Amino acid sequence: MTNQEAVGKTADFIKKKFTADTTGHDWWHMYRVWQLSKYIAKKEKGADFLVMELAALLHDIADFKFHGGDLEAGPKAARKWLQSLKVDEKTISHVEDIVRNISFKSADVKQNLQTLEGQIVHDADKLDAMGAIGIARLFTFGGAHGRLVYDPNQQHLGNYTYELAKQQNTSAVHHFYEKLLHLKNRMYTKAGKQIAAHRHKYMEDFLQEFYKEWDGER
Ligand code: ADP
Ligand code: NI
């Protein structure tokens, strides 16, 4: 099987599996991460496109949050799929490693992606939680999980920990402070940093407007 065929079959597999997903990990999230990873990889140069494209498509194949906290569910599912395609072991273990290390846990837990391919997919994934799309995903997730749009009586928890985030039912807007506004400083690649700066500013402007409108200003 050629590299192109392996990527194509993986895209078809993920598209089928996630078309109807409403957890924030629908097919179009994987699609955007895949496209943005390719864009960043072209700017950064030197990435192994097979590893990078497979990891972009498979990075959310079995999120631990929806598998009883099992951190190995994702890497295992990615390996199983790639073995069924007879992809070589070196590529499989690299993709598996990226899937294992990519998920954002909390502002106090830093991700550790050592390879260029992992760093590219990481940046593309986090960029998809920022900007206009990030804002749309945040409120969709909030609604699906029964959260208020905003609650001014809840404190902004800038130093949120993973444990606290699991325990508390804060408003959707709080998620900006738990996660979205931290992402700019977690980018690895130069291209990722540039896109993040733009998307960060867009979210700051959004929040400024949001609070103005909240208090009846026109
Ligand atoms: P990642 O792929 O980085 O691990 P998540 O699975 O944590 O991302 O989140 C998927 C999407 O849902 C993201 O856009 C994220 O911002 C959003 N999301 C996650 N948790 C919350 C929350 N508590 N409130 C609002 N949106 C959330
Ligand atoms: Ni993702």
XYZ file of N, CA and C and ligand atoms in Angstrom:
682
model
N 0.835 -1.207 0.000
C 0.000 0.000 0.000
C 0.875 1.265 0.000
N 0.533 2.231 -0.847
C 1.336 3.464 -0.857
C 0.963 4.329 0.363
N 1.819 5.287 0.657
C 1.541 6.203 1.773
C 0.214 6.927 1.556
N 0.000 7.326 0.315
C -1.224 8.058 -0.016
C -2.474 7.199 0.236
N -2.347 5.906 -0.108
C -3.485 5.002 0.135
C -3.733 4.817 1.629
N -2.658 4.706 2.397
C -2.811 4.525 3.854
C -3.493 5.749 4.471
N -3.097 6.935 4.032
C -3.711 8.163 4.552
C -5.179 8.241 4.107
N -5.438 7.917 2.847
C -6.805 7.958 2.316
C -7.733 6.991 3.043
N -7.252 5.780 3.283
C -8.075 4.788 3.982
C -8.325 5.219 5.432
N -7.307 5.832 6.037
C -7.465 6.299 7.422
C -8.481 7.439 7.483
N -8.422 8.350 6.505
C -9.393 9.453 6.467
C -10.814 8.899 6.315
N -11.002 7.898 5.437
C -12.337 7.303 5.241
C -12.832 6.641 6.523
N -11.930 5.920 7.189
C -12.260 5.220 8.438
C -12.704 6.215 9.525
N -11.951 7.290 9.688
C -12.257 8.281 10.724
C -13.532 9.048 10.357
N -13.695 9.323 9.082
C -14.888 10.044 8.630
C -16.148 9.243 8.985
N -16.120 7.937 8.708
C -17.263 7.075 9.021
C -17.514 7.010 10.522
N -16.421 6.867 11.267
C -16.525 6.679 12.716
C -17.038 7.929 13.442
N -16.693 9.110 12.946
C -16.968 10.336 13.710
C -17.970 11.295 13.081
N -18.620 10.876 11.995
C -19.538 11.787 11.326
C -20.613 12.320 12.267
N -21.171 11.466 13.116
C -22.299 11.882 13.955
C -21.882 12.273 15.370
N -20.606 12.486 15.608
C -20.116 12.779 16.963
C -20.496 14.197 17.413
N -20.932 14.332 18.673
C -21.266 15.672 19.181
C -20.446 16.006 20.431
N -19.335 15.315 20.638
C -18.524 15.569 21.839
C -17.471 16.635 21.592
N -17.432 17.212 20.405
C -16.386 18.180 20.064
C -15.307 17.509 19.220
N -15.448 16.226 18.994
C -14.479 15.488 18.194
C -15.146 14.913 16.953
N -15.887 15.764 16.261
C -16.543 15.256 15.044
C -15.511 15.164 13.911
N -15.914 14.545 12.813
C -15.021 14.364 11.658
C -14.397 15.682 11.217
N -15.163 16.772 11.233
C -14.639 18.036 10.724
C -13.527 18.589 11.602
N -13.509 18.214 12.891
C -12.364 18.587 13.738
C -11.111 17.863 13.223
N -11.238 16.557 12.991
C -10.081 15.787 12.492
C -9.636 16.348 11.130
N -10.619 16.672 10.283
C -10.321 17.220 8.963
C -9.520 18.522 9.086
N -9.983 19.434 9.961
C -9.291 20.724 10.112
C -7.876 20.533 10.662
N -7.746 19.618 11.640
C -6.423 19.368 12.219
C -5.483 18.786 11.151
N -6.013 17.928 10.336
C -5.256 17.320 9.236
C -4.778 18.404 8.258
N -5.704 19.270 7.814
C -5.365 20.330 6.856
C -4.351 21.309 7.448
N -4.598 21.721 8.687
C -3.715 22.703 9.325
C -2.334 22.098 9.587
N -2.293 20.815 9.922
C -1.000 20.133 10.121
C -0.179 20.173 8.831
N -0.853 19.950 7.708
C -0.144 19.966 6.416
C 0.386 21.378 6.128
N -0.427 22.382 6.443
C -0.015 23.775 6.232
C 1.228 24.091 7.086
N 1.183 23.717 8.366
C 2.311 24.001 9.270
C 3.550 23.216 8.818
N 3.342 21.958 8.424
C 4.471 21.108 8.014
C 5.195 21.688 6.796
N 4.426 22.276 5.886
C 5.050 22.872 4.702
C 5.918 24.065 5.093
N 5.469 24.804 6.098
C 6.250 25.967 6.574
C 7.480 25.534 7.356
N 7.326 24.489 8.168
C 8.425 24.086 9.064
C 9.509 23.305 8.335
N 9.108 22.529 7.376
C 10.014 21.684 6.567
C 10.660 20.557 7.381
N 10.808 19.403 6.722
C 11.538 18.286 7.325
C 10.661 17.247 8.002
N 9.333 17.448 8.014
C 8.463 16.490 8.697
C 8.222 15.254 7.828
N 8.041 14.116 8.480
C 7.628 12.891 7.801
C 6.108 12.990 7.622
N 5.699 13.214 6.364
C 4.270 13.463 6.113
C 3.392 12.272 6.457
N 3.887 11.037 6.263
C 3.045 9.876 6.575
C 2.711 9.854 8.067
N 3.723 9.989 8.909
C 3.508 9.994 10.359
C 2.588 11.156 10.744
N 2.894 12.331 10.226
C 2.156 13.534 10.600
C 0.684 13.435 10.182
N 0.424 12.979 8.950
C -0.970 12.903 8.490
C -1.751 11.822 9.225
N -1.118 10.679 9.467
C -1.811 9.605 10.190
C -2.113 10.048 11.624
N -1.154 10.705 12.262
C -1.361 11.150 13.646
C -2.456 12.220 13.714
N -2.478 13.131 12.729
C -3.511 14.172 12.711
C -4.897 13.529 12.612
N -5.020 12.540 11.740
C -6.323 11.895 11.546
C -6.725 11.033 12.746
N -5.747 10.429 13.409
C -6.065 9.455 14.471
C -5.973 10.034 15.891
N -5.622 11.315 16.041
C -5.251 11.807 17.376
C -6.378 11.730 18.404
N -7.637 11.767 17.949
C -8.757 11.703 18.900
C -9.548 10.405 18.739
N -8.907 9.355 18.236
C -9.649 8.123 17.905
C -10.374 7.523 19.101
N -9.811 7.649 20.278
C -10.485 7.135 21.492
C -10.020 7.981 22.668
N -10.639 9.168 22.828
C -10.250 10.110 23.878
C -10.454 9.482 25.257
N -9.446 9.600 26.118
C -9.534 8.989 27.466
C -10.744 9.488 28.251
N -11.189 10.750 27.953
C -12.316 11.314 28.701
C -13.609 10.524 28.463
N -13.680 9.869 27.291
C -14.894 9.107 26.975
C -14.648 7.608 27.070
N -13.486 7.232 27.655
C -13.169 5.808 27.829
C -12.755 5.534 29.264
N -13.586 6.070 30.177
C -13.375 5.822 31.609
C -11.998 6.234 32.095
N -11.426 7.291 31.473
C -10.123 7.787 31.917
C -8.947 6.932 31.465
N -9.206 5.942 30.613
C -8.126 5.056 30.157
C -7.219 5.783 29.154
N -6.041 6.193 29.612
C -5.119 6.974 28.769
C -4.548 6.151 27.623
N -4.671 4.831 27.711
C -4.126 3.966 26.659
C -5.147 3.617 25.575
N -6.406 4.035 25.774
C -7.451 3.671 24.792
C -7.116 4.218 23.402
N -6.689 5.479 23.333
C -6.368 6.111 22.047
C -5.188 5.446 21.347
N -4.012 5.396 22.030
C -2.859 4.752 21.394
C -3.138 3.315 20.950
N -3.873 2.582 21.755
C -4.187 1.181 21.399
C -5.039 1.104 20.139
N -6.070 1.967 20.070
C -6.969 1.965 18.906
C -6.225 2.379 17.646
N -5.307 3.363 17.780
C -4.534 3.817 16.621
C -3.647 2.675 16.112
N -2.983 1.976 17.048
C -2.114 0.852 16.671
C -2.905 -0.245 15.943
N -4.058 -0.569 16.503
C -4.872 -1.643 15.930
C -5.245 -1.312 14.476
N -5.663 -0.068 14.259
C -6.041 0.351 12.908
C -4.850 0.279 11.950
N -3.708 0.814 12.378
C -2.538 0.869 11.495
C -1.971 -0.524 11.231
N -2.098 -1.407 12.208
C -1.663 -2.794 11.983
C -2.550 -3.456 10.930
N -3.839 -3.135 10.960
C -4.753 -3.719 9.973
C -4.392 -3.246 8.559
N -3.747 -2.079 8.449
C -3.294 -1.575 7.137
C -1.892 -2.058 6.786
N -1.274 -2.785 7.725
C 0.105 -3.280 7.547
C 1.121 -2.146 7.369
N 0.906 -1.062 8.085
C 1.873 0.046 8.111
C 3.103 -0.438 8.893
N 4.291 0.058 8.552
C 5.507 -0.446 9.224
C 5.543 -0.045 10.705
N 6.243 -0.889 11.497
C 6.237 -0.751 12.958
C 6.789 0.590 13.436
N 7.801 1.095 12.752
C 8.402 2.367 13.183
C 7.360 3.504 13.095
N 6.623 3.517 11.989
C 5.579 4.536 11.809
C 4.477 4.346 12.853
N 4.070 3.089 13.065
C 2.998 2.822 14.040
C 3.402 3.316 15.426
N 4.607 2.986 15.872
C 4.943 3.365 17.246
C 5.110 4.878 17.381
N 5.522 5.543 16.317
C 5.620 7.009 16.364
C 4.217 7.642 16.453
N 3.301 7.165 15.616
C 1.926 7.692 15.643
C 1.293 7.412 17.016
N 1.500 6.203 17.502
C 0.958 5.795 18.801
C 1.442 6.744 19.911
N 2.710 7.090 19.842
C 3.307 7.973 20.830
C 2.696 9.383 20.763
N 2.447 9.868 19.568
C 1.830 11.199 19.414
C 0.411 11.170 19.992
N -0.351 10.146 19.653
C -1.741 10.034 20.147
C -1.745 9.997 21.683
N -0.764 9.327 22.260
C -0.678 9.193 23.721
C -0.419 10.546 24.389
N 0.365 11.385 23.740
C 0.849 12.597 24.415
C 0.147 13.894 24.032
N -0.835 13.820 23.147
C -1.349 15.075 22.590
C -2.434 15.759 23.421
N -3.203 15.028 24.191
C -4.392 15.611 24.807
C -4.069 16.633 25.902
N -4.796 17.763 25.855
C -4.655 18.811 26.885
C -5.335 18.320 28.151
N -4.612 18.332 29.272
C -5.216 17.873 30.524
C -5.566 19.052 31.413
N -4.646 19.970 31.555
C -4.934 21.147 32.363
C -3.779 22.134 32.202
N -4.055 23.409 32.583
C -3.044 24.446 32.385
C -1.764 24.124 33.149
N -1.852 23.307 34.210
C -0.652 23.006 35.001
C 0.052 21.724 34.552
N -0.482 21.080 33.520
C 0.194 19.883 32.996
C 0.679 20.207 31.587
N 1.974 20.243 31.416
C 2.524 20.601 30.093
C 2.648 19.347 29.240
N 2.199 19.471 28.011
C 2.370 18.340 27.105
C 3.826 18.175 26.738
N 4.194 16.960 26.395
C 5.580 16.706 26.063
C 5.673 15.996 24.722
N 5.754 16.793 23.659
C 5.891 16.225 22.319
C 7.322 16.442 21.866
N 8.032 15.361 21.633
C 9.477 15.464 21.361
C 9.806 15.582 19.875
N 8.942 15.060 19.003
C 9.309 15.041 17.585
C 8.592 16.158 16.823
N 9.171 16.549 15.701
C 8.575 17.608 14.885
C 7.141 17.239 14.473
N 6.936 15.974 14.090
C 5.606 15.534 13.650
C 4.590 15.698 14.797
N 5.001 15.311 16.004
C 4.122 15.436 17.177
C 3.836 16.891 17.486
N 4.844 17.726 17.366
C 4.678 19.149 17.673
C 3.742 19.820 16.666
N 3.843 19.418 15.412
C 2.973 19.990 14.377
C 1.510 19.614 14.642
N 1.254 18.346 14.894
C -0.136 17.904 15.117
C -0.673 18.512 16.419
N 0.177 18.596 17.424
C -0.216 19.245 18.676
C -0.675 20.673 18.414
N 0.142 21.438 17.678
C -0.191 22.840 17.434
C -1.491 22.965 16.633
N -1.647 22.133 15.620
C -2.873 22.184 14.811
C -4.097 21.848 15.677
N -3.974 20.862 16.543
C -5.090 20.457 17.413
C -5.453 21.586 18.376
N -4.469 22.201 18.989
C -4.753 23.275 19.950
C -5.278 24.512 19.221
N -4.774 24.786 18.006
C -5.277 25.935 17.245
C -6.758 25.774 16.932
N -7.216 24.521 16.789
C -8.636 24.281 16.483
C -9.521 24.494 17.718
N -8.890 24.693 18.888
C -9.668 25.040 20.085
C -9.612 26.547 20.324
N -8.967 27.288 19.396
C -8.846 28.749 19.529
C -9.649 29.446 18.418
N -9.656 30.769 18.464
C -10.271 31.551 17.390
C -11.763 31.322 17.259
N -12.307 31.656 16.088
C -13.760 31.575 15.869
C -14.256 30.143 16.051
N -13.505 29.190 15.529
C -13.929 27.791 15.652
C -13.830 27.339 17.106
N -12.780 27.744 17.775
C -12.631 27.397 19.200
C -13.804 27.913 20.013
N -14.244 29.138 19.734
C -15.378 29.726 20.460
C -16.648 28.916 20.166
N -16.860 28.585 18.898
C -18.039 27.789 18.525
C -18.017 26.428 19.233
N -16.851 25.799 19.268
C -16.752 24.469 19.904
C -16.981 24.567 21.417
N -16.484 25.633 22.003
C -16.635 25.810 23.454
C -18.118 25.864 23.849
N -18.911 26.661 23.114
C -20.321 26.788 23.497
C -21.127 25.536 23.120
N -20.713 24.859 22.064
C -21.381 23.593 21.717
C -21.146 22.554 22.818
N -19.890 22.469 23.253
C -19.535 21.538 24.321
C -20.299 21.901 25.604
N -20.334 23.208 25.929
C -21.036 23.677 27.134
C -22.492 23.263 27.119
N -23.164 23.508 25.993
C -24.581 23.145 25.879
C -24.788 21.644 26.015
N -23.950 20.885 25.339
C -24.081 19.423 25.371
C -23.850 18.875 26.778
N -23.090 19.613 27.594
C -22.806 19.153 28.953
C -23.603 19.918 30.009
N -24.667 20.590 29.584
C -25.575 21.249 30.530
C -24.953 22.423 31.270
N -24.023 23.129 30.642
C -23.402 24.277 31.307
C -24.081 25.575 30.920
N -24.096 26.541 31.853
C -24.582 27.876 31.542
C -23.623 28.521 30.548
N -24.159 29.478 29.750
C -23.276 30.239 28.856
C -22.224 30.959 29.703
N -22.706 31.636 30.769
C -21.790 32.384 31.650
C -22.464 32.564 32.996
N -21.689 32.569 34.058
C -22.211 32.845 35.392
C -21.242 33.810 36.085
N -21.642 35.109 36.180
C -20.724 36.103 36.764
C -20.411 35.840 38.232
N -21.214 35.006 38.895
C -20.944 34.715 40.312
C -19.821 33.700 40.505
N -19.483 33.000 39.443
C -18.364 32.056 39.561
C -17.068 32.806 39.280
N -16.079 32.554 40.104
C -14.777 33.201 39.934
C -14.093 32.727 38.655
N -13.281 33.566 38.068
C -12.452 33.091 36.950
C -11.274 32.323 37.508
N -11.201 31.077 37.163
C -10.174 30.239 37.771
C -8.963 30.127 36.849
N -8.109 31.122 36.904
C -6.939 31.175 36.024
C -6.002 30.004 36.210
N -5.838 29.584 37.463
C -4.907 28.488 37.729
C -5.634 27.176 37.955
N -6.497 26.883 37.052
C -7.288 25.668 37.146
C -6.412 24.425 37.055
N -6.700 23.453 37.877
C -5.961 22.196 37.746
C -6.874 21.147 37.120
N -6.274 20.092 36.665
C -7.033 19.015 36.036
C -8.068 18.444 37.007
N -7.664 18.262 38.258
C -8.566 17.697 39.263
C -9.757 18.617 39.512
N -9.476 19.928 39.643
C -10.557 20.894 39.866
C -11.519 20.919 38.689
N -10.959 20.895 37.490
C -11.783 20.947 36.284
C -12.748 19.762 36.247
N -12.298 18.627 36.718
C -13.168 17.439 36.708
C -14.303 17.569 37.719
N -14.009 18.247 38.849
C -14.997 18.318 39.933
C -16.061 19.395 39.730
N -15.691 20.502 39.057
C -16.582 21.654 39.081
C -17.386 21.812 37.798
N -18.607 22.293 37.983
C -19.455 22.510 36.827
C -19.515 24.008 36.526
N -18.423 24.544 36.050
C -18.355 25.980 35.782
C -19.017 26.301 34.439
N -19.253 27.606 34.203
C -19.931 28.015 32.974
C -19.007 27.841 31.762
N -19.618 27.870 30.585
C -18.837 27.698 29.350
C -17.755 28.768 29.235
N -18.091 30.024 29.566
C -17.102 31.103 29.452
C -15.878 30.819 30.325
N -16.074 30.133 31.439
C -14.926 29.789 32.296
C -13.879 28.959 31.568
N -14.338 28.241 30.570
C -13.395 27.381 29.852
C -12.323 28.192 29.100
N -12.656 29.456 28.777
C -11.615 30.320 28.196
C -10.418 30.390 29.146
N -10.733 30.519 30.449
C -9.665 30.723 31.451
C -9.016 29.402 31.859
N -9.793 28.319 31.744
C -9.232 26.998 32.065
C -8.276 26.534 30.978
N -8.619 26.885 29.745
C -7.867 26.295 28.648
C -7.513 27.264 27.513
N -8.539 27.824 26.870
C -8.309 28.494 25.591
C -7.256 29.608 25.648
N -7.276 30.399 26.720
C -6.341 31.525 26.798
C -4.917 31.099 27.171
N -4.738 29.836 27.526
C -3.386 29.325 27.826
C -2.690 28.782 26.571
N -3.471 28.521 25.535
C -2.925 27.740 24.424
C -1.841 28.467 23.634
N -1.987 29.796 23.538
C -1.012 30.602 22.795
C 0.425 30.331 23.274
N 0.583 30.156 24.572
C 1.933 29.973 25.127
C 2.426 28.532 25.080
N 1.625 27.656 24.467
C 2.028 26.247 24.440
C 2.426 25.768 23.049
N 2.450 26.728 22.095
C 2.787 26.336 20.725
C 4.264 25.960 20.608
N 4.555 24.968 19.788
C 5.935 24.548 19.570
C 6.525 25.188 18.304
N 5.715 25.240 17.237
C 6.276 25.623 15.943
C 6.116 27.127 15.690
N 6.977 27.647 14.813
C 6.934 29.072 14.480
C 5.590 29.412 13.811
N 5.184 28.579 12.848
C 3.913 28.836 12.155
C 2.750 28.757 13.145
N 2.816 27.799 14.064
C 1.766 27.652 15.087
C 1.675 28.893 15.956
N 2.810 29.425 16.334
C 2.840 30.631 17.186
C 2.204 31.820 16.470
N 2.475 31.927 15.170
C 1.926 33.056 14.407
C 0.403 32.972 14.324
N -0.107 31.794 14.015
C -1.559 31.632 13.889
C -2.210 31.809 15.268
N -1.539 31.291 16.295
C -2.089 31.382 17.662
C -2.211 32.836 18.112
N -1.242 33.681 17.740
C -1.289 35.086 18.155
C -2.551 35.743 17.592
N -2.855 35.453 16.338
C -4.053 36.015 15.703
C -5.329 35.496 16.367
N -5.386 34.189 16.577
C -6.605 33.594 17.151
C -6.799 34.007 18.613
N -5.697 34.213 19.321
C -5.773 34.647 20.720
C -6.392 36.042 20.809
N -5.907 36.929 19.957
C -6.408 38.312 19.931
C -7.910 38.316 19.628
N -8.307 37.458 18.700
C -9.721 37.358 18.321
C -10.569 36.945 19.532
N -10.057 36.011 20.342
C -10.804 35.577 21.539
C -10.846 36.675 22.592
N -9.748 37.407 22.737
C -9.734 38.517 23.702
C -10.759 39.577 23.305
N -10.815 39.884 22.010
C -11.788 40.867 21.520
C -13.208 40.361 21.768
N -13.411 39.076 21.513
C -14.723 38.478 21.742
C -15.136 38.641 23.206
N -14.239 38.348 24.127
C -14.562 38.422 25.555
C -14.860 39.862 25.979
N -14.111 40.778 25.422
C -14.346 42.190 25.741
C -15.763 42.600 25.325
N -16.154 42.244 24.117
C -17.508 42.529 23.621
C -18.552 41.825 24.482
N -18.248 40.587 24.803
C -19.185 39.749 25.564
C -19.515 40.406 26.905
N -18.501 40.835 27.647
C -18.738 41.439 28.968
C -19.446 42.785 28.846
N -19.139 43.518 27.780
C -19.813 44.795 27.553
C -21.314 44.563 27.351
N -21.612 43.608 26.497
C -23.026 43.324 26.205
C -23.731 42.758 27.427
N -23.013 41.987 28.224
C -23.596 41.356 29.407
C -24.157 42.414 30.359
N -23.416 43.509 30.504
C -23.804 44.539 31.458
C -24.630 45.653 30.823
N -25.202 45.363 29.662
C -26.155 46.290 29.081
C -25.544 47.453 28.322
N -24.249 47.386 28.048
C -23.659 48.460 27.242
C -23.965 48.235 25.769
N -24.117 49.330 25.044
C -24.458 49.161 23.622
C -23.321 49.478 22.692
P -8.220 18.174 23.203
O -8.425 17.568 21.844
O -7.243 19.313 23.201
O -7.940 17.174 24.279
P -10.776 18.455 24.471
O -11.183 17.059 24.201
O -10.393 18.844 25.868
O -9.594 18.881 23.505
O -11.901 19.406 24.001
C -12.620 19.303 22.790
C -13.332 20.623 22.529
O -14.307 20.867 23.556
C -12.382 21.821 22.582
O -12.758 22.791 21.614
C -12.545 22.337 23.989
O -12.211 23.695 24.131
C -13.996 22.046 24.273
N -14.181 21.811 25.720
C -13.567 20.876 26.486
N -13.909 20.992 27.790
C -14.788 22.028 27.849
C -15.528 22.668 28.901
N -15.414 22.277 30.168
N -16.340 23.698 28.571
C -16.449 24.135 27.297
N -15.780 23.591 26.255
C -14.967 22.545 26.514
Ni -8.383 17.044 18.898
